[in-house]
């Protein structure tokens, strides 16, 4: 994996901090889930999504490599999917 590709993914996510996001994550062994939340922040190696559900909230963190390998698929209100190829 080239570090430049991971930096490009981060640069494309940074303008969307604070926006609603839909994520589909593959957690292995046929365990996938879809959640909606807010892209809370980006860091050099990870990004954080805050999920607000009925009586609680949780923060999920993912690496940019998860987006690159399509373990995590992200989409924003404009229905732009972010993944390794079409970014």
PDB file of C-alpha atoms in Angstrom:
ATOM      1  CA  UNK A   1       0.000   0.000   0.000  1.00  0.00           C
ATOM      2  CA  UNK A   2       1.338   3.355  -0.918  1.00  0.00           C
ATOM      3  CA  UNK A   3       1.213   5.995   1.779  1.00  0.00           C
ATOM      4  CA  UNK A   4       0.180   8.524  -0.880  1.00  0.00           C
ATOM      5  CA  UNK A   5      -3.060   6.630  -1.529  1.00  0.00           C
ATOM      6  CA  UNK A   6      -3.938   6.662   2.167  1.00  0.00           C
ATOM      7  CA  UNK A   7      -3.207  10.398   2.318  1.00  0.00           C
ATOM      8  CA  UNK A   8      -5.521  10.953  -0.657  1.00  0.00           C
ATOM      9  CA  UNK A   9      -8.345   9.109   1.134  1.00  0.00           C
ATOM     10  CA  UNK A  10      -7.809  11.286   4.200  1.00  0.00           C
ATOM     11  CA  UNK A  11      -7.821  14.470   2.111  1.00  0.00           C
ATOM     12  CA  UNK A  12     -11.114  13.445   0.525  1.00  0.00           C
ATOM     13  CA  UNK A  13     -12.701  12.774   3.915  1.00  0.00           C
ATOM     14  CA  UNK A  14     -11.525  15.959   5.669  1.00  0.00           C
ATOM     15  CA  UNK A  15     -13.978  18.360   3.947  1.00  0.00           C
ATOM     16  CA  UNK A  16     -16.860  16.139   5.105  1.00  0.00           C
ATOM     17  CA  UNK A  17     -16.089  16.329   8.840  1.00  0.00           C
ATOM     18  CA  UNK A  18     -19.340  17.120  10.631  1.00  0.00           C
ATOM     19  CA  UNK A  19     -21.571  15.715   7.871  1.00  0.00           C
ATOM     20  CA  UNK A  20     -23.919  12.767   8.080  1.00  0.00           C
ATOM     21  CA  UNK A  21     -22.412   9.590   6.743  1.00  0.00           C
ATOM     22  CA  UNK A  22     -23.654   6.095   6.038  1.00  0.00           C
ATOM     23  CA  UNK A  23     -21.183   3.303   6.522  1.00  0.00           C
ATOM     24  CA  UNK A  24     -21.249  -0.344   5.673  1.00  0.00           C
ATOM     25  CA  UNK A  25     -18.593  -2.313   7.508  1.00  0.00           C
ATOM     26  CA  UNK A  26     -17.513  -5.888   7.031  1.00  0.00           C
ATOM     27  CA  UNK A  27     -16.336  -7.272  10.354  1.00  0.00           C
ATOM     28  CA  UNK A  28     -15.456 -10.759   9.103  1.00  0.00           C
ATOM     29  CA  UNK A  29     -17.198 -14.120   9.178  1.00  0.00           C
ATOM     30  CA  UNK A  30     -20.255 -12.797   7.387  1.00  0.00           C
ATOM     31  CA  UNK A  31     -20.755 -10.092   9.977  1.00  0.00           C
ATOM     32  CA  UNK A  32     -21.604  -6.842   8.274  1.00  0.00           C
ATOM     33  CA  UNK A  33     -23.523  -3.889   9.560  1.00  0.00           C
ATOM     34  CA  UNK A  34     -24.818  -0.637   8.217  1.00  0.00           C
ATOM     35  CA  UNK A  35     -24.962   2.446  10.391  1.00  0.00           C
ATOM     36  CA  UNK A  36     -25.622   6.132   9.960  1.00  0.00           C
ATOM     37  CA  UNK A  37     -23.719   8.715  11.908  1.00  0.00           C
ATOM     38  CA  UNK A  38     -21.554  11.794  11.728  1.00  0.00           C
ATOM     39  CA  UNK A  39     -17.976  11.899  10.538  1.00  0.00           C
ATOM     40  CA  UNK A  40     -16.554  13.323  13.733  1.00  0.00           C
ATOM     41  CA  UNK A  41     -12.850  13.721  13.022  1.00  0.00           C
ATOM     42  CA  UNK A  42      -9.891  12.609  10.961  1.00  0.00           C
ATOM     43  CA  UNK A  43      -6.464  11.782  12.311  1.00  0.00           C
ATOM     44  CA  UNK A  44      -3.234  10.795  10.559  1.00  0.00           C
ATOM     45  CA  UNK A  45      -4.033   7.060  10.672  1.00  0.00           C
ATOM     46  CA  UNK A  46      -7.750   6.788  11.487  1.00  0.00           C
ATOM     47  CA  UNK A  47     -11.102   8.529  11.204  1.00  0.00           C
ATOM     48  CA  UNK A  48     -13.918   8.503  13.758  1.00  0.00           C
ATOM     49  CA  UNK A  49     -17.645   8.175  13.118  1.00  0.00           C
ATOM     50  CA  UNK A  50     -20.153   8.977  15.882  1.00  0.00           C
ATOM     51  CA  UNK A  51     -23.274   6.814  15.812  1.00  0.00           C
ATOM     52  CA  UNK A  52     -26.309   8.255  17.602  1.00  0.00           C
ATOM     53  CA  UNK A  53     -28.934   5.698  18.474  1.00  0.00           C
ATOM     54  CA  UNK A  54     -31.958   5.886  20.750  1.00  0.00           C
ATOM     55  CA  UNK A  55     -30.524   6.251  24.244  1.00  0.00           C
ATOM     56  CA  UNK A  56     -26.814   6.098  23.619  1.00  0.00           C
ATOM     57  CA  UNK A  57     -24.089   6.950  21.191  1.00  0.00           C
ATOM     58  CA  UNK A  58     -20.898   5.213  20.234  1.00  0.00           C
ATOM     59  CA  UNK A  59     -17.768   6.175  18.407  1.00  0.00           C
ATOM     60  CA  UNK A  60     -16.338   3.843  15.813  1.00  0.00           C
ATOM     61  CA  UNK A  61     -12.861   4.289  14.429  1.00  0.00           C
ATOM     62  CA  UNK A  62     -11.565   2.933  11.156  1.00  0.00           C
ATOM     63  CA  UNK A  63      -8.279   3.177   9.331  1.00  0.00           C
ATOM     64  CA  UNK A  64      -7.951   4.611   5.857  1.00  0.00           C
ATOM     65  CA  UNK A  65      -6.693   1.187   4.802  1.00  0.00           C
ATOM     66  CA  UNK A  66     -10.186  -0.154   5.656  1.00  0.00           C
ATOM     67  CA  UNK A  67     -11.591   2.158   2.981  1.00  0.00           C
ATOM     68  CA  UNK A  68      -8.828   1.218   0.550  1.00  0.00           C
ATOM     69  CA  UNK A  69      -9.479  -2.525   0.971  1.00  0.00           C
ATOM     70  CA  UNK A  70     -13.249  -1.940   0.879  1.00  0.00           C
ATOM     71  CA  UNK A  71     -13.728  -3.393   4.354  1.00  0.00           C
ATOM     72  CA  UNK A  72     -15.633  -0.166   5.007  1.00  0.00           C
ATOM     73  CA  UNK A  73     -17.765   1.607   2.411  1.00  0.00           C
ATOM     74  CA  UNK A  74     -18.764   5.198   3.039  1.00  0.00           C
ATOM     75  CA  UNK A  75     -21.438   7.306   1.425  1.00  0.00           C
ATOM     76  CA  UNK A  76     -22.573  10.843   2.099  1.00  0.00           C
ATOM     77  CA  UNK A  77     -25.894  12.553   1.428  1.00  0.00           C
ATOM     78  CA  UNK A  78     -24.834  13.247  -2.145  1.00  0.00           C
ATOM     79  CA  UNK A  79     -24.643   9.454  -2.565  1.00  0.00           C
ATOM     80  CA  UNK A  80     -20.968   9.563  -3.442  1.00  0.00           C
ATOM     81  CA  UNK A  81     -19.394   6.287  -2.477  1.00  0.00           C
ATOM     82  CA  UNK A  82     -15.841   6.390  -1.258  1.00  0.00           C
ATOM     83  CA  UNK A  83     -13.715   3.361  -1.972  1.00  0.00           C
ATOM     84  CA  UNK A  84     -10.303   2.585  -3.296  1.00  0.00           C
ATOM     85  CA  UNK A  85     -11.081   2.838  -7.027  1.00  0.00           C
ATOM     86  CA  UNK A  86     -13.584   5.622  -7.619  1.00  0.00           C
ATOM     87  CA  UNK A  87     -12.644   8.111  -4.940  1.00  0.00           C
TER      88      UNK A  87
END
